[in-house]
Amino acid sequence: MSCQDFPRRLRLLNAGDYRRVFDTAAFKVHGKGLMALATPNSLGYPRLGLIFSKKNVRRAVDRNRLKRLARESIRLRQHRLPAVDIVLLARRGVQDLDNATVHRQLHGMWRRLEREASQREGRESAGTLVTERR
């Protein structure tokens, strides 16, 4: 059985990590009520940071539920995701979605992120082949 916990190494822990994602976001993926910004990292595994502000999600119970669902979603897909730092932001109205809908939204967002990252990686490797031939 594979290790599917959510250790400290899979989290963005300090302000510098978050700032780097905001400043150099290479990927932007939208879902209903959610948005993820991501930037490649050199660690070989994804890391997640969560921003669920009181302005967008009023009740603490809703913020905690959404964070729990997001962490669970990343924990289950951590081996398929590319090596990126992800900041997940909540938008207004996301607290009205039920758990199954939020889970589907996150699943679709991670699939789109995987697809965009692999396409970008393919373009970059094709670009290096072209420059190497010259």
PDB file of C-alpha atoms in Angstrom:
ATOM      1  CA  MET A   1       0.000   0.000   0.000  1.00  0.00           C
ATOM      2  CA  SER A   2       1.383   3.404  -0.938  1.00  0.00           C
ATOM      3  CA  CYS A   3       1.911   6.200   1.530  1.00  0.00           C
ATOM      4  CA  GLN A   4      -0.989   8.630   1.178  1.00  0.00           C
ATOM      5  CA  ASP A   5      -0.600  10.890   4.163  1.00  0.00           C
ATOM      6  CA  PHE A   6      -0.358  14.679   4.043  1.00  0.00           C
ATOM      7  CA  PRO A   7       3.024  15.413   5.612  1.00  0.00           C
ATOM      8  CA  ARG A   8       4.542  18.803   6.272  1.00  0.00           C
ATOM      9  CA  ARG A   9       6.653  18.609   3.096  1.00  0.00           C
ATOM     10  CA  LEU A  10       3.464  18.767   0.959  1.00  0.00           C
ATOM     11  CA  ARG A  11       2.476  22.168   2.388  1.00  0.00           C
ATOM     12  CA  LEU A  12       3.474  25.724   1.604  1.00  0.00           C
ATOM     13  CA  LEU A  13       4.621  26.922   5.000  1.00  0.00           C
ATOM     14  CA  ASN A  14       5.867  30.500   4.810  1.00  0.00           C
ATOM     15  CA  ALA A  15       5.002  33.793   3.172  1.00  0.00           C
ATOM     16  CA  GLY A  16       7.913  33.541   0.735  1.00  0.00           C
ATOM     17  CA  ASP A  17       6.505  30.316  -0.723  1.00  0.00           C
ATOM     18  CA  TYR A  18       3.102  31.942  -1.256  1.00  0.00           C
ATOM     19  CA  ARG A  19       4.656  35.110  -2.708  1.00  0.00           C
ATOM     20  CA  ARG A  20       6.674  33.077  -5.217  1.00  0.00           C
ATOM     21  CA  VAL A  21       3.496  31.375  -6.466  1.00  0.00           C
ATOM     22  CA  PHE A  22       1.632  34.686  -6.792  1.00  0.00           C
ATOM     23  CA  ASP A  23       4.555  36.385  -8.542  1.00  0.00           C
ATOM     24  CA  THR A  24       5.462  33.579 -10.966  1.00  0.00           C
ATOM     25  CA  ALA A  25       2.190  31.685 -11.477  1.00  0.00           C
ATOM     26  CA  ALA A  26       2.610  29.636 -14.643  1.00  0.00           C
ATOM     27  CA  PHE A  27      -0.770  27.893 -14.365  1.00  0.00           C
ATOM     28  CA  LYS A  28      -4.191  29.246 -13.461  1.00  0.00           C
ATOM     29  CA  VAL A  29      -7.026  26.736 -13.066  1.00  0.00           C
ATOM     30  CA  HIS A  30     -10.615  27.708 -12.253  1.00  0.00           C
ATOM     31  CA  GLY A  31     -13.401  25.717 -10.707  1.00  0.00           C
ATOM     32  CA  LYS A  32     -16.821  26.745  -9.454  1.00  0.00           C
ATOM     33  CA  GLY A  33     -16.037  28.887  -6.422  1.00  0.00           C
ATOM     34  CA  LEU A  34     -12.332  27.987  -6.444  1.00  0.00           C
ATOM     35  CA  MET A  35      -9.183  29.073  -8.230  1.00  0.00           C
ATOM     36  CA  ALA A  36      -5.733  27.502  -8.147  1.00  0.00           C
ATOM     37  CA  LEU A  37      -2.486  29.243  -9.038  1.00  0.00           C
ATOM     38  CA  ALA A  38       0.546  27.037  -9.582  1.00  0.00           C
ATOM     39  CA  THR A  39       4.202  27.426 -10.400  1.00  0.00           C
ATOM     40  CA  PRO A  40       6.758  24.661 -11.067  1.00  0.00           C
ATOM     41  CA  ASN A  41       9.124  23.689  -8.277  1.00  0.00           C
ATOM     42  CA  SER A  42      12.325  21.664  -8.280  1.00  0.00           C
ATOM     43  CA  LEU A  43      11.350  19.388  -5.384  1.00  0.00           C
ATOM     44  CA  GLY A  44       9.828  16.556  -7.408  1.00  0.00           C
ATOM     45  CA  TYR A  45       6.461  16.624  -5.621  1.00  0.00           C
ATOM     46  CA  PRO A  46       3.501  19.036  -5.340  1.00  0.00           C
ATOM     47  CA  ARG A  47       2.960  21.364  -2.397  1.00  0.00           C
ATOM     48  CA  LEU A  48      -0.330  23.004  -1.421  1.00  0.00           C
ATOM     49  CA  GLY A  49      -1.179  26.317   0.206  1.00  0.00           C
ATOM     50  CA  LEU A  50      -4.719  27.314   1.103  1.00  0.00           C
ATOM     51  CA  ILE A  51      -6.276  30.774   1.246  1.00  0.00           C
ATOM     52  CA  PHE A  52      -9.879  30.747   2.449  1.00  0.00           C
ATOM     53  CA  SER A  53     -10.509  34.274   3.681  1.00  0.00           C
ATOM     54  CA  LYS A  54     -13.216  35.303   6.090  1.00  0.00           C
ATOM     55  CA  LYS A  55     -14.369  37.837   3.506  1.00  0.00           C
ATOM     56  CA  ASN A  56     -15.237  35.086   0.988  1.00  0.00           C
ATOM     57  CA  VAL A  57     -16.225  32.275   3.374  1.00  0.00           C
ATOM     58  CA  ARG A  58     -17.826  33.813   6.453  1.00  0.00           C
ATOM     59  CA  ARG A  59     -18.249  30.912   8.862  1.00  0.00           C
ATOM     60  CA  ALA A  60     -15.237  29.133  10.347  1.00  0.00           C
ATOM     61  CA  VAL A  61     -16.992  25.786  10.062  1.00  0.00           C
ATOM     62  CA  ASP A  62     -17.296  26.291   6.285  1.00  0.00           C
ATOM     63  CA  ARG A  63     -13.650  27.392   5.922  1.00  0.00           C
ATOM     64  CA  ASN A  64     -12.482  24.342   7.867  1.00  0.00           C
ATOM     65  CA  ARG A  65     -14.683  21.981   5.847  1.00  0.00           C
ATOM     66  CA  LEU A  66     -13.360  23.350   2.549  1.00  0.00           C
ATOM     67  CA  LYS A  67      -9.750  23.156   3.729  1.00  0.00           C
ATOM     68  CA  ARG A  68     -10.274  19.574   4.852  1.00  0.00           C
ATOM     69  CA  LEU A  69     -11.738  18.642   1.457  1.00  0.00           C
ATOM     70  CA  ALA A  70      -8.855  20.342  -0.388  1.00  0.00           C
ATOM     71  CA  ARG A  71      -6.203  18.596   1.701  1.00  0.00           C
ATOM     72  CA  GLU A  72      -7.917  15.244   1.209  1.00  0.00           C
ATOM     73  CA  SER A  73      -8.102  15.810  -2.539  1.00  0.00           C
ATOM     74  CA  ILE A  74      -4.371  16.603  -2.795  1.00  0.00           C
ATOM     75  CA  ARG A  75      -3.465  13.741  -0.469  1.00  0.00           C
ATOM     76  CA  LEU A  76      -5.190  11.239  -2.752  1.00  0.00           C
ATOM     77  CA  ARG A  77      -3.728  12.666  -6.004  1.00  0.00           C
ATOM     78  CA  GLN A  78      -0.241  13.638  -4.806  1.00  0.00           C
ATOM     79  CA  HIS A  79       1.473  10.908  -6.839  1.00  0.00           C
ATOM     80  CA  ARG A  80      -0.179  11.971 -10.105  1.00  0.00           C
ATOM     81  CA  LEU A  81       0.298  15.714  -9.810  1.00  0.00           C
ATOM     82  CA  PRO A  82       3.356  17.392 -11.348  1.00  0.00           C
ATOM     83  CA  ALA A  83       6.036  19.037  -9.208  1.00  0.00           C
ATOM     84  CA  VAL A  84       4.316  22.372  -8.630  1.00  0.00           C
ATOM     85  CA  ASP A  85       3.544  24.723  -5.776  1.00  0.00           C
ATOM     86  CA  ILE A  86      -0.222  25.319  -5.674  1.00  0.00           C
ATOM     87  CA  VAL A  87      -2.170  28.067  -3.922  1.00  0.00           C
ATOM     88  CA  LEU A  88      -5.884  27.319  -3.733  1.00  0.00           C
ATOM     89  CA  LEU A  89      -8.138  30.356  -3.280  1.00  0.00           C
ATOM     90  CA  ALA A  90     -11.815  30.387  -2.328  1.00  0.00           C
ATOM     91  CA  ARG A  91     -14.315  32.687  -3.991  1.00  0.00           C
ATOM     92  CA  ARG A  92     -17.633  33.919  -2.687  1.00  0.00           C
ATOM     93  CA  GLY A  93     -20.404  31.362  -2.709  1.00  0.00           C
ATOM     94  CA  VAL A  94     -18.209  28.263  -2.479  1.00  0.00           C
ATOM     95  CA  GLN A  95     -19.570  27.523   1.005  1.00  0.00           C
ATOM     96  CA  ASP A  96     -22.988  26.866  -0.561  1.00  0.00           C
ATOM     97  CA  LEU A  97     -21.650  23.856  -2.495  1.00  0.00           C
ATOM     98  CA  ASP A  98     -22.027  20.416  -0.963  1.00  0.00           C
ATOM     99  CA  ASN A  99     -19.015  18.163  -0.303  1.00  0.00           C
ATOM    100  CA  ALA A 100     -19.523  15.998  -3.391  1.00  0.00           C
ATOM    101  CA  THR A 101     -19.622  19.042  -5.679  1.00  0.00           C
ATOM    102  CA  VAL A 102     -16.480  20.540  -4.122  1.00  0.00           C
ATOM    103  CA  HIS A 103     -14.723  17.190  -4.466  1.00  0.00           C
ATOM    104  CA  ARG A 104     -15.693  16.986  -8.170  1.00  0.00           C
ATOM    105  CA  GLN A 105     -14.530  20.561  -8.746  1.00  0.00           C
ATOM    106  CA  LEU A 106     -11.151  19.865  -7.143  1.00  0.00           C
ATOM    107  CA  HIS A 107     -10.743  16.599  -9.053  1.00  0.00           C
ATOM    108  CA  GLY A 108     -11.410  18.376 -12.357  1.00  0.00           C
ATOM    109  CA  MET A 109      -9.031  21.204 -11.454  1.00  0.00           C
ATOM    110  CA  TRP A 110      -6.190  18.787 -10.663  1.00  0.00           C
ATOM    111  CA  ARG A 111      -6.774  16.943 -13.963  1.00  0.00           C
ATOM    112  CA  ARG A 112      -6.595  20.225 -15.885  1.00  0.00           C
ATOM    113  CA  LEU A 113      -3.442  21.191 -13.996  1.00  0.00           C
ATOM    114  CA  GLU A 114      -1.832  17.834 -14.853  1.00  0.00           C
ATOM    115  CA  ARG A 115      -2.764  18.272 -18.507  1.00  0.00           C
ATOM    116  CA  GLU A 116      -1.488  21.866 -18.714  1.00  0.00           C
ATOM    117  CA  ALA A 117       1.772  20.984 -16.967  1.00  0.00           C
ATOM    118  CA  SER A 118       2.428  18.014 -19.268  1.00  0.00           C
ATOM    119  CA  GLN A 119       1.676  20.137 -22.339  1.00  0.00           C
ATOM    120  CA  ARG A 120       4.041  22.841 -21.132  1.00  0.00           C
ATOM    121  CA  GLU A 121       6.721  20.264 -20.374  1.00  0.00           C
ATOM    122  CA  GLY A 122       6.299  18.801 -23.866  1.00  0.00           C
ATOM    123  CA  ARG A 123       6.634  22.233 -25.468  1.00  0.00           C
ATOM    124  CA  GLU A 124       9.743  23.024 -23.428  1.00  0.00           C
ATOM    125  CA  SER A 125      11.427  19.720 -24.258  1.00  0.00           C
ATOM    126  CA  ALA A 126      10.570  20.184 -27.949  1.00  0.00           C
ATOM    127  CA  GLY A 127      12.078  23.662 -27.757  1.00  0.00           C
ATOM    128  CA  THR A 128      15.330  22.315 -26.335  1.00  0.00           C
ATOM    129  CA  LEU A 129      15.520  19.702 -29.099  1.00  0.00           C
ATOM    130  CA  VAL A 130      15.180  22.419 -31.717  1.00  0.00           C
ATOM    131  CA  THR A 131      17.894  24.546 -30.113  1.00  0.00           C
ATOM    132  CA  GLU A 132      20.210  21.548 -29.699  1.00  0.00           C
ATOM    133  CA  ARG A 133      20.009  20.742 -33.417  1.00  0.00           C
ATOM    134  CA  ARG A 134      21.168  24.218 -34.430  1.00  0.00           C
TER     135      ARG A 134
END
